[in-house]
């Protein structure tokens, strides 16, 4: 069975602060994919990143960066210089051999002006 | 815009009724997935179709069924509705043959059962 844990239910920061969202996963699959999705107040799920289990290189995309550590089964997401528009619920997800996405419970990020 | 469309956007109905949710995948995507997002259960995988065939089943109730048609659009049928079925239902699509098998989500159908 697969499991994704996002222990931070809610995080509140002031604009321009950096913030890291934690994600810990469990799977028996040797090949799997990890994802982050953003769900803004409008409700849609927006794809942010996909990472396969063989690629532990960290990734940076603008103000977003991801830290994948297989040794600790973590795939953390950092937003640098946060902005009010970053306010959303962020979901970490895992796709294993069954090709089903297992989502974490989400982290509500609020960025205050 | 993900390219995945879902209709209707909102649906209000009564307990015991039956509804059909529709999903059109991105052009070229053969796989369609259905997910339910509720306050109690969070985001849960329901079912996946690939090119018209059922490929995987998750936490889908027996009162729910789905199908994928030859033109690749999919419908999720919910029957004998209960209050607890009120949720946001997402459809996602992906191209399993491509290098990127990312699931792209539609805007969702918000179902309210009264």
Tab-separated table of C-alpha atoms in Angstrom:
chain	number	residue	atom	x	y	z
A	1	UNK	CA	0.000	0.000	0.000
A	2	UNK	CA	1.082	3.521	-0.674
A	3	UNK	CA	0.890	6.439	1.666
A	4	UNK	CA	1.698	10.120	1.432
A	5	UNK	CA	1.955	12.242	4.558
A	6	UNK	CA	1.828	16.001	4.637
A	7	UNK	CA	2.144	16.727	8.319
A	8	UNK	CA	1.690	20.489	7.972
A	9	UNK	CA	-2.029	21.134	7.756
A	10	UNK	CA	-1.737	24.906	7.574
A	11	UNK	CA	1.152	27.313	7.159
A	12	UNK	CA	0.954	31.070	7.284
A	13	UNK	CA	3.813	33.322	6.184
A	14	UNK	CA	4.297	36.969	5.378
A	15	UNK	CA	4.979	37.950	1.790
A	16	UNK	CA	8.627	37.578	0.699
A	17	UNK	CA	9.365	34.915	3.283
A	18	UNK	CA	10.599	31.531	2.125
A	19	UNK	CA	8.437	28.542	2.983
A	20	UNK	CA	8.986	24.793	2.765
A	21	UNK	CA	6.169	22.285	2.461
A	22	UNK	CA	7.018	18.799	3.662
A	23	UNK	CA	6.049	15.528	2.035
A	24	UNK	CA	6.940	12.042	3.234
A	25	UNK	CA	5.896	8.951	1.309
A	26	UNK	CA	5.749	5.183	1.684
A	27	UNK	CA	5.764	2.674	-1.128
A	28	UNK	CA	7.064	-0.809	-1.874
A	29	UNK	CA	7.492	-0.042	-5.551
A	30	UNK	CA	11.033	0.470	-6.778
A	31	UNK	CA	9.844	2.650	-9.618
A	32	UNK	CA	7.454	5.414	-8.750
A	33	UNK	CA	6.696	9.030	-9.465
A	34	UNK	CA	6.201	11.932	-7.127
A	35	UNK	CA	4.116	14.977	-7.871
A	36	UNK	CA	3.149	18.306	-6.462
A	37	UNK	CA	-0.163	19.905	-7.368
A	38	UNK	CA	-1.527	23.299	-6.400
A	39	UNK	CA	-5.205	23.900	-5.699
A	40	UNK	CA	-5.986	27.627	-5.585
A	41	UNK	CA	-9.249	28.927	-4.108
A	42	UNK	CA	-10.911	28.524	-7.513
A	43	UNK	CA	-10.659	24.757	-6.999
A	44	UNK	CA	-8.800	23.407	-10.005
A	45	UNK	CA	-5.749	21.166	-9.548
A	46	UNK	CA	-2.674	22.603	-11.203
A	47	UNK	CA	0.287	20.368	-11.994
A	48	UNK	CA	3.601	21.714	-10.678
A	49	UNK	CA	6.185	18.963	-10.975
A	50	UNK	CA	6.708	15.260	-11.669
A	51	UNK	CA	9.810	13.445	-10.502
A	52	UNK	CA	10.705	9.799	-11.029
A	53	UNK	CA	12.283	7.685	-8.325
A	54	UNK	CA	15.594	7.348	-10.155
A	55	UNK	CA	16.213	11.045	-10.434
A	56	UNK	CA	17.250	12.534	-7.113
A	57	UNK	CA	18.504	15.773	-8.587
A	58	UNK	CA	16.940	18.780	-7.002
A	59	UNK	CA	14.953	20.964	-9.332
A	60	UNK	CA	14.455	24.696	-9.449
A	61	UNK	CA	11.815	26.482	-11.459
A	62	UNK	CA	11.730	30.198	-10.824
A	63	UNK	CA	10.787	30.714	-7.196
A	64	UNK	CA	9.934	27.033	-6.756
A	65	UNK	CA	12.403	24.311	-5.823
A	66	UNK	CA	12.058	20.686	-4.909
A	67	UNK	CA	14.286	18.511	-2.738
A	68	UNK	CA	13.933	14.761	-3.328
A	69	UNK	CA	15.690	12.534	-0.799
A	70	UNK	CA	15.149	8.831	-1.277
A	71	UNK	CA	17.025	8.017	1.928
A	72	UNK	CA	14.360	9.758	3.991
A	73	UNK	CA	11.462	9.142	1.558
A	74	UNK	CA	10.826	12.846	1.330
A	75	UNK	CA	9.974	15.204	-1.492
A	76	UNK	CA	9.848	18.705	-0.061
A	77	UNK	CA	8.770	21.829	-1.882
A	78	UNK	CA	10.169	25.287	-1.202
A	79	UNK	CA	8.750	28.588	-2.365
A	80	UNK	CA	11.265	31.404	-2.251
A	81	UNK	CA	10.138	34.994	-1.711
A	82	UNK	CA	6.499	33.964	-1.359
A	83	UNK	CA	3.735	36.058	-2.865
A	84	UNK	CA	0.058	36.451	-2.011
A	85	UNK	CA	-0.826	34.594	-5.235
A	86	UNK	CA	0.942	31.530	-3.841
A	87	UNK	CA	-1.872	31.131	-1.317
A	88	UNK	CA	-3.441	27.751	-2.063
A	89	UNK	CA	-3.646	24.173	-0.919
A	90	UNK	CA	-0.652	22.175	-2.061
A	91	UNK	CA	-0.860	18.437	-2.542
A	92	UNK	CA	1.945	15.955	-2.758
A	93	UNK	CA	1.114	12.732	-4.599
A	94	UNK	CA	2.687	9.387	-5.397
A	95	UNK	CA	2.103	7.175	-8.414
A	96	UNK	CA	3.381	3.628	-8.232
A	97	UNK	CA	3.102	0.584	-10.429
A	98	UNK	CA	-0.686	0.623	-10.170
A	99	UNK	CA	-0.730	3.977	-12.002
A	100	UNK	CA	-3.049	5.493	-9.395
A	101	UNK	CA	-2.260	8.754	-7.713
A	102	UNK	CA	-2.239	8.608	-3.932
A	103	UNK	CA	-2.536	12.093	-2.504
A	104	UNK	CA	-1.469	13.519	0.795
A	105	UNK	CA	-4.001	15.454	2.813
A	106	UNK	CA	-2.679	18.765	1.567
A	107	UNK	CA	-1.100	21.835	3.146
A	108	UNK	CA	-3.036	25.086	3.194
A	109	UNK	CA	-0.559	27.888	2.560
A	110	UNK	CA	-1.618	31.431	3.346
A	111	UNK	CA	0.684	34.244	2.316
A	112	UNK	CA	-0.155	37.486	4.068
A	113	UNK	CA	0.582	40.869	2.497
B	1	UNK	CA	-6.061	25.599	-18.918
B	2	UNK	CA	-5.189	21.899	-18.722
B	3	UNK	CA	-7.126	20.943	-21.845
B	4	UNK	CA	-9.387	18.581	-19.882
B	5	UNK	CA	-13.031	19.627	-19.820
B	6	UNK	CA	-15.736	18.550	-17.416
B	7	UNK	CA	-19.454	19.197	-17.437
B	8	UNK	CA	-21.443	20.299	-15.625
B	9	UNK	CA	-19.473	22.608	-13.326
B	10	UNK	CA	-22.062	22.433	-10.596
B	11	UNK	CA	-24.831	19.962	-9.877
B	12	UNK	CA	-27.452	20.057	-7.159
B	13	UNK	CA	-29.688	17.074	-6.697
B	14	UNK	CA	-31.622	15.147	-4.069
B	15	UNK	CA	-30.905	11.945	-2.213
B	16	UNK	CA	-31.829	8.831	-4.140
B	17	UNK	CA	-31.305	10.441	-7.517
B	18	UNK	CA	-28.877	9.524	-10.285
B	19	UNK	CA	-26.475	11.878	-12.069
B	20	UNK	CA	-23.956	11.625	-14.878
B	21	UNK	CA	-20.712	13.568	-14.945
B	22	UNK	CA	-18.900	13.998	-18.221
B	23	UNK	CA	-15.207	14.368	-19.013
B	24	UNK	CA	-13.383	15.097	-22.255
B	25	UNK	CA	-9.657	14.333	-22.063
B	26	UNK	CA	-6.851	16.328	-23.635
B	27	UNK	CA	-6.423	15.688	-27.312
B	28	UNK	CA	-4.470	12.463	-27.808
B	29	UNK	CA	-4.704	11.261	-24.212
B	30	UNK	CA	-5.952	7.688	-24.018
B	31	UNK	CA	-6.193	7.387	-20.248
B	32	UNK	CA	-8.907	8.938	-18.145
B	33	UNK	CA	-9.002	8.910	-14.358
B	34	UNK	CA	-11.749	9.875	-11.941
B	35	UNK	CA	-11.096	11.255	-8.450
B	36	UNK	CA	-13.361	12.350	-5.622
B	37	UNK	CA	-12.426	15.178	-3.273
B	38	UNK	CA	-14.452	15.413	-0.076
B	39	UNK	CA	-13.817	17.050	3.266
B	40	UNK	CA	-13.889	13.677	5.022
B	41	UNK	CA	-11.780	11.585	2.670
B	42	UNK	CA	-9.603	14.095	0.882
B	43	UNK	CA	-8.609	13.326	-2.697
B	44	UNK	CA	-9.278	9.703	-3.607
B	45	UNK	CA	-8.765	7.759	-6.798
B	46	UNK	CA	-11.963	6.145	-8.091
B	47	UNK	CA	-11.294	4.484	-11.431
B	48	UNK	CA	-9.124	4.574	-14.538
B	49	UNK	CA	-9.907	3.806	-18.174
B	50	UNK	CA	-7.440	3.308	-20.968
B	51	UNK	CA	-8.666	3.422	-24.551
B	52	UNK	CA	-12.128	2.265	-23.574
B	53	UNK	CA	-11.122	-0.467	-21.152
B	54	UNK	CA	-11.184	-0.334	-17.376
B	55	UNK	CA	-7.596	-0.434	-16.159
B	56	UNK	CA	-7.637	0.185	-12.424
B	57	UNK	CA	-10.187	0.534	-9.690
B	58	UNK	CA	-9.798	2.403	-6.453
B	59	UNK	CA	-12.246	3.312	-3.731
B	60	UNK	CA	-15.282	3.383	-5.969
B	61	UNK	CA	-18.661	2.503	-4.499
B	62	UNK	CA	-20.862	-0.095	-6.171
B	63	UNK	CA	-23.460	2.654	-6.699
B	64	UNK	CA	-20.957	4.394	-8.964
B	65	UNK	CA	-19.966	3.286	-12.434
B	66	UNK	CA	-18.001	4.738	-15.292
B	67	UNK	CA	-17.242	4.146	-18.919
B	68	UNK	CA	-15.043	5.498	-21.660
B	69	UNK	CA	-16.480	5.849	-25.133
B	70	UNK	CA	-14.814	5.316	-28.540
B	71	UNK	CA	-14.215	9.058	-28.861
B	72	UNK	CA	-12.351	8.766	-25.508
B	73	UNK	CA	-14.694	10.920	-23.491
B	74	UNK	CA	-15.741	9.392	-20.200
B	75	UNK	CA	-18.814	9.474	-18.002
B	76	UNK	CA	-19.109	8.809	-14.301
B	77	UNK	CA	-22.546	7.672	-13.196
B	78	UNK	CA	-23.557	8.113	-9.578
B	79	UNK	CA	-26.804	6.499	-8.470
B	80	UNK	CA	-28.897	6.224	-5.299
B	81	UNK	CA	-27.170	9.360	-4.159
B	82	UNK	CA	-26.558	9.970	-0.484
B	83	UNK	CA	-25.671	13.130	1.380
B	84	UNK	CA	-22.123	11.853	1.769
B	85	UNK	CA	-21.642	11.772	-1.983
B	86	UNK	CA	-21.474	15.552	-2.000
B	87	UNK	CA	-17.965	16.278	-3.218
B	88	UNK	CA	-15.833	17.693	-5.976
B	89	UNK	CA	-15.320	15.126	-8.726
B	90	UNK	CA	-12.239	15.502	-10.858
B	91	UNK	CA	-11.364	13.899	-14.116
B	92	UNK	CA	-7.749	13.682	-15.257
B	93	UNK	CA	-6.162	12.463	-18.444
B	94	UNK	CA	-2.718	11.323	-19.477
B	95	UNK	CA	-0.861	9.909	-22.441
B	96	UNK	CA	0.759	6.682	-21.214
B	97	UNK	CA	2.715	6.274	-24.446
B	98	UNK	CA	4.429	9.609	-24.153
B	99	UNK	CA	7.562	10.479	-22.196
B	100	UNK	CA	5.494	12.468	-19.759
B	101	UNK	CA	2.676	10.473	-18.201
B	102	UNK	CA	1.561	13.303	-16.001
B	103	UNK	CA	-2.096	13.396	-15.136
B	104	UNK	CA	-3.661	16.726	-16.033
B	105	UNK	CA	-6.854	17.572	-14.191
B	106	UNK	CA	-10.077	19.126	-15.364
B	107	UNK	CA	-11.795	21.916	-13.415
B	108	UNK	CA	-14.023	19.460	-11.572
B	109	UNK	CA	-17.754	19.018	-11.075
B	110	UNK	CA	-19.070	20.149	-7.725
B	111	UNK	CA	-21.909	17.869	-6.647
B	112	UNK	CA	-24.253	18.812	-3.839
B	113	UNK	CA	-26.754	16.219	-2.663
B	114	UNK	CA	-29.585	17.640	-0.573
